[in-house]
Amino acid sequence: MATPILECRHVSVAYSGRSGDVPAVVDFNLSLMPGESHGLVGESGCGKSTIALAIMRYLGRAGRVVSGEILFEGRDLLAMGAAELRRIRGASIAMIYQEPMASLNPSMNIGEQLIEVPMYHDDMPRQEARARARSMLDRVGLADRDRIMQAYPHQISGGQQQRVVIAMALLSNPRLLLLDEPTTALDVTVEAGVVDLIRDISAEFGTSMLYISHNLGLMRETCDRITVMYSGQAMEVGPVDTVSQSMRHPYTQGLFAAIPALGADKNTRPLTAIPGQLPAPNARPRGCVFGPRCHHFVAGRCDATPIPMREVAAAAGAGAGVAPGAGGGSGEHASRCARVEEIDWDAPRDGGASRPAAVLGEVVLKVRELTKRYDHAMANDGLSFDARRGETVAIVGESGCGKSTFAKILMGLTEATSGSIELADVEVSQLPVTRRSRQTIRSLQMIFQNPFDTLNPSRTVGAQIGRVIVKFGVERDEARVRERVLGLLDLVKLPRDFAERRPRQLSGGQKQRVGVARAFAGNPAVVVADEPVSALDVSVQAAVTELLLDIQRQEGTTLLFISHDLSVVRYLADRVVVMYMGQVMEQGRTQEVFAPPYHPYTEALLAAIPLADARYVKRRVLLTGEIPSSSNPPPGCRFSTRCSYRIAGTCDVEPPPVREFSSNHRIACHLPRERLLSMQPVFEELTS
């Protein structure tokens, strides 16, 4: 048999702390064959990135591999000296990080950063290195390579930055590529393009890949095999389709139950978050580390001794632990569950209890022909829609489409050029926050994407929520304010003693719950949620999403949900507004927007969703090119430069007509009505 490109044999990693070593990864095994792609998935803190850093020997002063071997092409990386490691890093083993700007030098242009890779690793002459760099930019789909070579990192888009980093990683034809959340910060369309690019180049060069992500759909679309990690240990490992269709660990089931299913919505199958929290690395429970959060837990058995990995095929028979190195590259399916042979894995996995659809009230927000023009660009152009009491309206589109500009106008942080926004009969489009009444400010609140940046680190949680209550005159009496704070903590399902904690003592999901409590503290009529769950793990994302829905129903609040994650939008929203370059391409009820007829841009957005549900297949839709500059938008339909349905001489000349398909569903497109009605669904359910 061929020698594995990478083998991790019983690898354990620890970080030194004040009270001794803190274990981060425990007894990790993996075997990666030539040309194979292996995914590591799990919640934040499970040890995924630590494994990649251990392979690269980038653990820093505090971290070290305390036991085991890491073999690259049969040679132990842990036994190599500094000089040999420098020759391998960047040449034979390359790594692509989550944030491309962290990998690029802001003081050097792109060309200089690219050509130094082959010059250093391959001792290549400068001119030949430049030619190779230009060729690699072509391979990664950057058509304007001469401009890119001369540009500095801040002068290109996020998607272009990530493609440059990929080109840099591939310049020396590495045999192993480590990818640590390389598409998390990208739009879904850009993410889809980058994923296709990585897959194609891997096939072309025969590169092996270790892909780290918490996105289960991305893993299914990019990897041959998958390892599900929890608290530093592998819980389940096997071929990606086998694991996604025949899960054999309760934690894996919990992860899949926490993501929206294609055929369900917030009323028919509410999401189910995994209960509890990830244990601290220095306080792991005895026996199965997932035991305290597992609904199959049996005291005295699951918490008696450490649980070995078990071959799923052998579990129904002997149930013996697998040999060292199991979960490697030979095609087996293994699970670290003491009860793997007893649990009825085919039993229906119920979500939360179904609930009736919310009754929507009167229109509370009217947006009419809203336009925002800057000196150099048009951010919003003729935006119109309504939002009713108790309704969730999702505004979706790629970065730069005008979503956040609209939110800034609504919140009074900037003024519209023309058009109107009526909130409870108050015109606010040109009313800055400094001139708004306390009642108007109180009626409009916001939940931000990053909870870390929106909480005061020096004040307690209770003080920060209480300040909102007092500021908006909800309560004045100190005792009543205190009771209101505790009630809000109950509402967001946080212990009452969290009122005395400071933000640094909370996890990311807990901080976002505090952000939700603060937003609802003043009894707002409308809450703007700007990517409120995109930075969270899938289980925490499910918990916060359900929390938003529960509070919205209880308070009757209107929710404007700004996002580029259409899987969450499909689950959460009642209506969807699809924007591109400041204009509305399509809007309607969620079920109307997610089924044909589509606007071609909506179709491309849907086709870019990573699909975790093995019961469905996805039609491939190719979206080419970059979003044009907002300072020089194309004439006619603004999407025409990237549209595969473009009608030359029409789409690139005349603004598109708005076609109505129902009283709620409208599409701005030149395609004939019959052509739009004949479009095929993006997703199709497999027949058994």
mmCIF file of N, CA and C in Angstrom, residues 349-445:
data_model
loop_
_atom_site.group_PDB
_atom_site.id
_atom_site.type_symbol
_atom_site.label_atom_id
_atom_site.label_comp_id
_atom_site.label_asym_id
_atom_site.label_seq_id
_atom_site.Cartn_x
_atom_site.Cartn_y
_atom_site.Cartn_z
ATOM 1 N N ARG A 349 -35.194 11.272 14.527
ATOM 2 C CA ARG A 349 -34.595 12.270 15.431
ATOM 3 C C ARG A 349 -35.479 13.504 15.406
ATOM 4 N N ASP A 350 -36.330 13.584 16.397
ATOM 5 C CA ASP A 350 -37.280 14.689 16.440
ATOM 6 C C ASP A 350 -36.577 15.988 16.769
ATOM 7 N N GLY A 351 -37.038 17.031 16.135
ATOM 8 C CA GLY A 351 -36.567 18.357 16.506
ATOM 9 C C GLY A 351 -37.398 18.867 17.670
ATOM 10 N N GLY A 352 -37.426 20.165 17.846
ATOM 11 C CA GLY A 352 -38.270 20.725 18.888
ATOM 12 C C GLY A 352 -39.742 20.575 18.516
ATOM 13 N N ALA A 353 -40.601 20.834 19.462
ATOM 14 C CA ALA A 353 -42.036 20.713 19.216
ATOM 15 C C ALA A 353 -42.473 21.702 18.145
ATOM 16 N N SER A 354 -43.302 21.225 17.197
ATOM 17 C CA SER A 354 -43.785 22.125 16.140
ATOM 18 C C SER A 354 -44.675 23.196 16.755
ATOM 19 N N ARG A 355 -44.803 24.303 16.064
ATOM 20 C CA ARG A 355 -45.571 25.424 16.595
ATOM 21 C C ARG A 355 -46.373 26.046 15.463
ATOM 22 N N PRO A 356 -47.508 26.635 15.772
ATOM 23 C CA PRO A 356 -48.304 27.275 14.718
ATOM 24 C C PRO A 356 -47.594 28.513 14.185
ATOM 25 N N ALA A 357 -47.893 28.838 12.949
ATOM 26 C CA ALA A 357 -47.300 30.037 12.352
ATOM 27 C C ALA A 357 -47.770 31.275 13.109
ATOM 28 N N ALA A 358 -46.868 32.222 13.269
ATOM 29 C CA ALA A 358 -47.205 33.451 13.984
ATOM 30 C C ALA A 358 -48.230 34.265 13.194
ATOM 31 N N VAL A 359 -49.105 34.915 13.899
ATOM 32 C CA VAL A 359 -50.087 35.803 13.273
ATOM 33 C C VAL A 359 -49.447 37.181 13.117
ATOM 34 N N LEU A 360 -49.336 37.632 11.875
ATOM 35 C CA LEU A 360 -48.681 38.909 11.612
ATOM 36 C C LEU A 360 -49.675 40.052 11.768
ATOM 37 N N GLY A 361 -49.169 41.172 12.267
ATOM 38 C CA GLY A 361 -50.021 42.328 12.508
ATOM 39 C C GLY A 361 -49.925 43.369 11.413
ATOM 40 N N GLU A 362 -50.155 44.595 11.801
ATOM 41 C CA GLU A 362 -50.152 45.704 10.851
ATOM 42 C C GLU A 362 -48.738 46.032 10.391
ATOM 43 N N VAL A 363 -48.644 46.778 9.301
ATOM 44 C CA VAL A 363 -47.345 47.217 8.797
ATOM 45 C C VAL A 363 -46.755 48.236 9.775
ATOM 46 N N VAL A 364 -45.529 47.977 10.256
ATOM 47 C CA VAL A 364 -44.884 48.896 11.193
ATOM 48 C C VAL A 364 -43.711 49.628 10.548
ATOM 49 N N LEU A 365 -43.238 49.129 9.411
ATOM 50 C CA LEU A 365 -42.103 49.756 8.735
ATOM 51 C C LEU A 365 -42.383 49.792 7.238
ATOM 52 N N LYS A 366 -42.367 50.998 6.674
ATOM 53 C CA LYS A 366 -42.589 51.167 5.231
ATOM 54 C C LYS A 366 -41.353 51.812 4.615
ATOM 55 N N VAL A 367 -40.744 51.116 3.662
ATOM 56 C CA VAL A 367 -39.577 51.632 2.950
ATOM 57 C C VAL A 367 -40.002 51.882 1.511
ATOM 58 N N ARG A 368 -39.824 53.109 1.019
ATOM 59 C CA ARG A 368 -40.265 53.481 -0.314
ATOM 60 C C ARG A 368 -39.171 54.219 -1.082
ATOM 61 N N GLU A 369 -38.719 53.596 -2.181
ATOM 62 C CA GLU A 369 -37.769 54.202 -3.125
ATOM 63 C C GLU A 369 -36.549 54.797 -2.410
ATOM 64 N N LEU A 370 -36.058 54.091 -1.417
ATOM 65 C CA LEU A 370 -34.945 54.597 -0.621
ATOM 66 C C LEU A 370 -33.651 54.587 -1.437
ATOM 67 N N THR A 371 -32.982 55.721 -1.462
ATOM 68 C CA THR A 371 -31.740 55.865 -2.227
ATOM 69 C C THR A 371 -30.690 56.535 -1.357
ATOM 70 N N LYS A 372 -29.492 55.984 -1.387
ATOM 71 C CA LYS A 372 -28.359 56.595 -0.710
ATOM 72 C C LYS A 372 -27.205 56.690 -1.701
ATOM 73 N N ARG A 373 -26.826 57.932 -1.987
ATOM 74 C CA ARG A 373 -25.746 58.174 -2.942
ATOM 75 C C ARG A 373 -24.594 58.886 -2.220
ATOM 76 N N TYR A 374 -23.411 58.299 -2.334
ATOM 77 C CA TYR A 374 -22.207 58.965 -1.849
ATOM 78 C C TYR A 374 -21.556 59.710 -3.017
ATOM 79 N N ASP A 375 -20.521 60.471 -2.744
ATOM 80 C CA ASP A 375 -19.871 61.237 -3.808
ATOM 81 C C ASP A 375 -19.363 60.334 -4.925
ATOM 82 N N HIS A 376 -18.931 59.128 -4.534
ATOM 83 C CA HIS A 376 -18.274 58.256 -5.508
ATOM 84 C C HIS A 376 -19.084 57.024 -5.863
ATOM 85 N N ALA A 377 -20.212 56.780 -5.182
ATOM 86 C CA ALA A 377 -20.897 55.510 -5.409
ATOM 87 C C ALA A 377 -22.356 55.601 -4.985
ATOM 88 N N MET A 378 -23.158 54.665 -5.543
ATOM 89 C CA MET A 378 -24.558 54.492 -5.156
ATOM 90 C C MET A 378 -24.652 53.260 -4.270
ATOM 91 N N ALA A 379 -25.088 53.444 -3.018
ATOM 92 C CA ALA A 379 -25.165 52.333 -2.077
ATOM 93 C C ALA A 379 -26.545 51.690 -2.065
ATOM 94 N N ASN A 380 -27.615 52.493 -2.054
ATOM 95 C CA ASN A 380 -28.996 52.005 -2.160
ATOM 96 C C ASN A 380 -29.677 52.752 -3.297
ATOM 97 N N ASP A 381 -30.458 52.030 -4.089
ATOM 98 C CA ASP A 381 -31.071 52.643 -5.271
ATOM 99 C C ASP A 381 -32.499 52.129 -5.426
ATOM 100 N N GLY A 382 -33.461 52.906 -4.901
ATOM 101 C CA GLY A 382 -34.872 52.572 -5.079
ATOM 102 C C GLY A 382 -35.349 51.386 -4.265
ATOM 103 N N LEU A 383 -34.865 51.256 -3.034
ATOM 104 C CA LEU A 383 -35.224 50.127 -2.171
ATOM 105 C C LEU A 383 -36.637 50.333 -1.608
ATOM 106 N N SER A 384 -37.517 49.318 -1.808
ATOM 107 C CA SER A 384 -38.896 49.402 -1.320
ATOM 108 C C SER A 384 -39.345 48.056 -0.758
ATOM 109 N N PHE A 385 -39.889 48.059 0.450
ATOM 110 C CA PHE A 385 -40.525 46.869 1.023
ATOM 111 C C PHE A 385 -41.256 47.275 2.299
ATOM 112 N N ASP A 386 -42.118 46.385 2.808
ATOM 113 C CA ASP A 386 -42.839 46.590 4.060
ATOM 114 C C ASP A 386 -42.430 45.510 5.056
ATOM 115 N N ALA A 387 -42.600 45.805 6.348
ATOM 116 C CA ALA A 387 -42.401 44.806 7.401
ATOM 117 C C ALA A 387 -43.551 44.935 8.394
ATOM 118 N N ARG A 388 -44.175 43.801 8.734
ATOM 119 C CA ARG A 388 -45.335 43.798 9.613
ATOM 120 C C ARG A 388 -44.951 43.441 11.048
ATOM 121 N N ARG A 389 -45.857 43.728 11.945
ATOM 122 C CA ARG A 389 -45.641 43.396 13.349
ATOM 123 C C ARG A 389 -45.527 41.877 13.503
ATOM 124 N N GLY A 390 -44.455 41.435 14.193
ATOM 125 C CA GLY A 390 -44.231 40.018 14.412
ATOM 126 C C GLY A 390 -43.625 39.281 13.238
ATOM 127 N N GLU A 391 -43.260 39.999 12.176
ATOM 128 C CA GLU A 391 -42.724 39.367 10.971
ATOM 129 C C GLU A 391 -41.200 39.413 10.967
ATOM 130 N N THR A 392 -40.588 38.375 10.358
ATOM 131 C CA THR A 392 -39.148 38.381 10.125
ATOM 132 C C THR A 392 -38.904 38.584 8.645
ATOM 133 N N VAL A 393 -38.269 39.699 8.318
ATOM 134 C CA VAL A 393 -37.923 40.012 6.931
ATOM 135 C C VAL A 393 -36.412 39.895 6.792
ATOM 136 N N ALA A 394 -35.960 39.015 5.910
ATOM 137 C CA ALA A 394 -34.529 38.824 5.690
ATOM 138 C C ALA A 394 -34.082 39.659 4.498
ATOM 139 N N ILE A 395 -32.951 40.335 4.662
ATOM 140 C CA ILE A 395 -32.330 41.090 3.570
ATOM 141 C C ILE A 395 -31.025 40.387 3.253
ATOM 142 N N VAL A 396 -30.920 39.848 2.046
ATOM 143 C CA VAL A 396 -29.778 39.011 1.697
ATOM 144 C C VAL A 396 -29.069 39.543 0.458
ATOM 145 N N GLY A 397 -27.813 39.148 0.329
ATOM 146 C CA GLY A 397 -26.998 39.539 -0.816
ATOM 147 C C GLY A 397 -25.535 39.529 -0.435
ATOM 148 N N GLU A 398 -24.680 39.628 -1.441
ATOM 149 C CA GLU A 398 -23.244 39.614 -1.201
ATOM 150 C C GLU A 398 -22.782 40.910 -0.528
ATOM 151 N N SER A 399 -21.561 40.886 -0.006
ATOM 152 C CA SER A 399 -20.975 42.092 0.579
ATOM 153 C C SER A 399 -20.970 43.205 -0.462
ATOM 154 N N GLY A 400 -21.353 44.406 -0.030
ATOM 155 C CA GLY A 400 -21.384 45.534 -0.949
ATOM 156 C C GLY A 400 -22.716 45.730 -1.638
ATOM 157 N N CYS A 401 -23.736 44.891 -1.287
ATOM 158 C CA CYS A 401 -25.023 45.014 -1.984
ATOM 159 C C CYS A 401 -25.884 46.132 -1.409
ATOM 160 N N GLY A 402 -25.512 46.674 -0.244
ATOM 161 C CA GLY A 402 -26.272 47.774 0.340
ATOM 162 C C GLY A 402 -27.040 47.406 1.591
ATOM 163 N N LYS A 403 -26.897 46.166 2.080
ATOM 164 C CA LYS A 403 -27.640 45.736 3.280
ATOM 165 C C LYS A 403 -27.291 46.605 4.490
ATOM 166 N N SER A 404 -25.992 46.723 4.760
ATOM 167 C CA SER A 404 -25.564 47.453 5.958
ATOM 168 C C SER A 404 -25.817 48.953 5.824
ATOM 169 N N THR A 405 -25.742 49.486 4.599
ATOM 170 C CA THR A 405 -26.052 50.910 4.402
ATOM 171 C C THR A 405 -27.497 51.183 4.775
ATOM 172 N N PHE A 406 -28.400 50.300 4.343
ATOM 173 C CA PHE A 406 -29.807 50.458 4.726
ATOM 174 C C PHE A 406 -29.955 50.438 6.243
ATOM 175 N N ALA A 407 -29.256 49.506 6.917
ATOM 176 C CA ALA A 407 -29.345 49.424 8.377
ATOM 177 C C ALA A 407 -28.863 50.718 9.031
ATOM 178 N N LYS A 408 -27.787 51.297 8.495
ATOM 179 C CA LYS A 408 -27.268 52.554 9.053
ATOM 180 C C LYS A 408 -28.280 53.687 8.903
ATOM 181 N N ILE A 409 -28.970 53.746 7.753
ATOM 182 C CA ILE A 409 -29.995 54.778 7.562
ATOM 183 C C ILE A 409 -31.137 54.564 8.544
ATOM 184 N N LEU A 410 -31.572 53.333 8.661
ATOM 185 C CA LEU A 410 -32.680 53.013 9.565
ATOM 186 C C LEU A 410 -32.337 53.380 11.006
ATOM 187 N N MET A 411 -31.090 53.127 11.422
ATOM 188 C CA MET A 411 -30.688 53.392 12.796
ATOM 189 C C MET A 411 -30.290 54.845 13.024
ATOM 190 N N GLY A 412 -30.298 55.672 11.970
ATOM 191 C CA GLY A 412 -29.978 57.088 12.131
ATOM 192 C C GLY A 412 -28.505 57.408 12.141
ATOM 193 N N LEU A 413 -27.662 56.480 11.660
ATOM 194 C CA LEU A 413 -26.220 56.706 11.633
ATOM 195 C C LEU A 413 -25.779 57.411 10.360
ATOM 196 N N THR A 414 -26.637 57.421 9.351
ATOM 197 C CA THR A 414 -26.416 58.206 8.143
ATOM 198 C C THR A 414 -27.786 58.555 7.582
ATOM 199 N N GLU A 415 -27.843 59.505 6.639
ATOM 200 C CA GLU A 415 -29.124 59.967 6.097
ATOM 201 C C GLU A 415 -29.276 59.529 4.648
ATOM 202 N N ALA A 416 -30.521 59.249 4.267
ATOM 203 C CA ALA A 416 -30.809 58.874 2.889
ATOM 204 C C ALA A 416 -30.702 60.093 1.981
ATOM 205 N N THR A 417 -30.387 59.846 0.708
ATOM 206 C CA THR A 417 -30.372 60.918 -0.288
ATOM 207 C C THR A 417 -31.789 61.254 -0.718
ATOM 208 N N SER A 418 -32.614 60.216 -0.891
ATOM 209 C CA SER A 418 -34.021 60.410 -1.249
ATOM 210 C C SER A 418 -34.800 59.178 -0.822
ATOM 211 N N GLY A 419 -36.125 59.255 -0.998
ATOM 212 C CA GLY A 419 -36.982 58.161 -0.567
ATOM 213 C C GLY A 419 -37.406 58.321 0.878
ATOM 214 N N SER A 420 -38.069 57.295 1.413
ATOM 215 C CA SER A 420 -38.610 57.431 2.769
ATOM 216 C C SER A 420 -38.581 56.108 3.512
ATOM 217 N N ILE A 421 -38.508 56.231 4.857
ATOM 218 C CA ILE A 421 -38.706 55.115 5.781
ATOM 219 C C ILE A 421 -39.676 55.600 6.852
ATOM 220 N N GLU A 422 -40.834 54.973 6.935
ATOM 221 C CA GLU A 422 -41.814 55.333 7.950
ATOM 222 C C GLU A 422 -41.840 54.269 9.036
ATOM 223 N N LEU A 423 -41.596 54.695 10.256
ATOM 224 C CA LEU A 423 -41.668 53.829 11.428
ATOM 225 C C LEU A 423 -42.767 54.371 12.323
ATOM 226 N N ALA A 424 -43.892 53.645 12.377
ATOM 227 C CA ALA A 424 -45.041 54.095 13.182
ATOM 228 C C ALA A 424 -45.391 55.545 12.845
ATOM 229 N N ASP A 425 -45.498 55.828 11.540
ATOM 230 C CA ASP A 425 -45.880 57.141 11.000
ATOM 231 C C ASP A 425 -44.838 58.232 11.238
ATOM 232 N N VAL A 426 -43.641 57.859 11.676
ATOM 233 C CA VAL A 426 -42.545 58.827 11.820
ATOM 234 C C VAL A 426 -41.565 58.611 10.676
ATOM 235 N N GLU A 427 -41.278 59.669 9.917
ATOM 236 C CA GLU A 427 -40.332 59.589 8.814
ATOM 237 C C GLU A 427 -38.906 59.699 9.368
ATOM 238 N N VAL A 428 -38.088 58.641 9.161
ATOM 239 C CA VAL A 428 -36.770 58.592 9.796
ATOM 240 C C VAL A 428 -35.615 58.533 8.802
ATOM 241 N N SER A 429 -35.896 58.513 7.504
ATOM 242 C CA SER A 429 -34.823 58.297 6.528
ATOM 243 C C SER A 429 -33.797 59.426 6.522
ATOM 244 N N GLN A 430 -34.216 60.629 6.886
ATOM 245 C CA GLN A 430 -33.288 61.757 6.927
ATOM 246 C C GLN A 430 -33.268 62.400 8.315
ATOM 247 N N LEU A 431 -33.512 61.546 9.310
ATOM 248 C CA LEU A 431 -33.540 62.005 10.696
ATOM 249 C C LEU A 431 -32.406 61.332 11.453
ATOM 250 N N PRO A 432 -31.284 62.042 11.664
ATOM 251 C CA PRO A 432 -30.158 61.409 12.367
ATOM 252 C C PRO A 432 -30.517 61.075 13.803
ATOM 253 N N VAL A 433 -29.782 60.154 14.378
ATOM 254 C CA VAL A 433 -30.097 59.659 15.715
ATOM 255 C C VAL A 433 -30.057 60.785 16.744
ATOM 256 N N THR A 434 -29.240 61.804 16.511
ATOM 257 C CA THR A 434 -29.134 62.914 17.467
ATOM 258 C C THR A 434 -30.398 63.766 17.511
ATOM 259 N N ARG A 435 -31.246 63.660 16.481
ATOM 260 C CA ARG A 435 -32.484 64.453 16.442
ATOM 261 C C ARG A 435 -33.717 63.594 16.677
ATOM 262 N N ARG A 436 -33.526 62.327 16.939
ATOM 263 C CA ARG A 436 -34.668 61.445 17.154
ATOM 264 C C ARG A 436 -35.137 61.500 18.603
ATOM 265 N N SER A 437 -36.436 61.290 18.788
ATOM 266 C CA SER A 437 -36.984 61.248 20.142
ATOM 267 C C SER A 437 -36.550 59.963 20.834
ATOM 268 N N ARG A 438 -36.633 59.987 22.142
ATOM 269 C CA ARG A 438 -36.274 58.790 22.905
ATOM 270 C C ARG A 438 -37.171 57.623 22.520
ATOM 271 N N GLN A 439 -38.450 57.893 22.256
ATOM 272 C CA GLN A 439 -39.376 56.832 21.882
ATOM 273 C C GLN A 439 -38.971 56.193 20.555
ATOM 274 N N THR A 440 -38.529 57.010 19.577
ATOM 275 C CA THR A 440 -38.117 56.475 18.274
ATOM 276 C C THR A 440 -36.859 55.631 18.414
ATOM 277 N N ILE A 441 -35.898 56.113 19.199
ATOM 278 C CA ILE A 441 -34.666 55.350 19.411
ATOM 279 C C ILE A 441 -34.978 54.036 20.121
ATOM 280 N N ARG A 442 -35.851 54.124 21.096
ATOM 281 C CA ARG A 442 -36.248 52.931 21.843
ATOM 282 C C ARG A 442 -36.930 51.912 20.931
ATOM 283 N N SER A 443 -37.674 52.393 19.934
ATOM 284 C CA SER A 443 -38.425 51.503 19.044
ATOM 285 C C SER A 443 -37.533 50.740 18.086
ATOM 286 N N LEU A 444 -36.315 51.236 17.859
ATOM 287 C CA LEU A 444 -35.383 50.614 16.914
ATOM 288 C C LEU A 444 -34.120 50.203 17.647
ATOM 289 N N GLN A 445 -33.869 48.913 17.738
ATOM 290 C CA GLN A 445 -32.656 48.424 18.380
ATOM 291 C C GLN A 445 -31.930 47.454 17.452
#
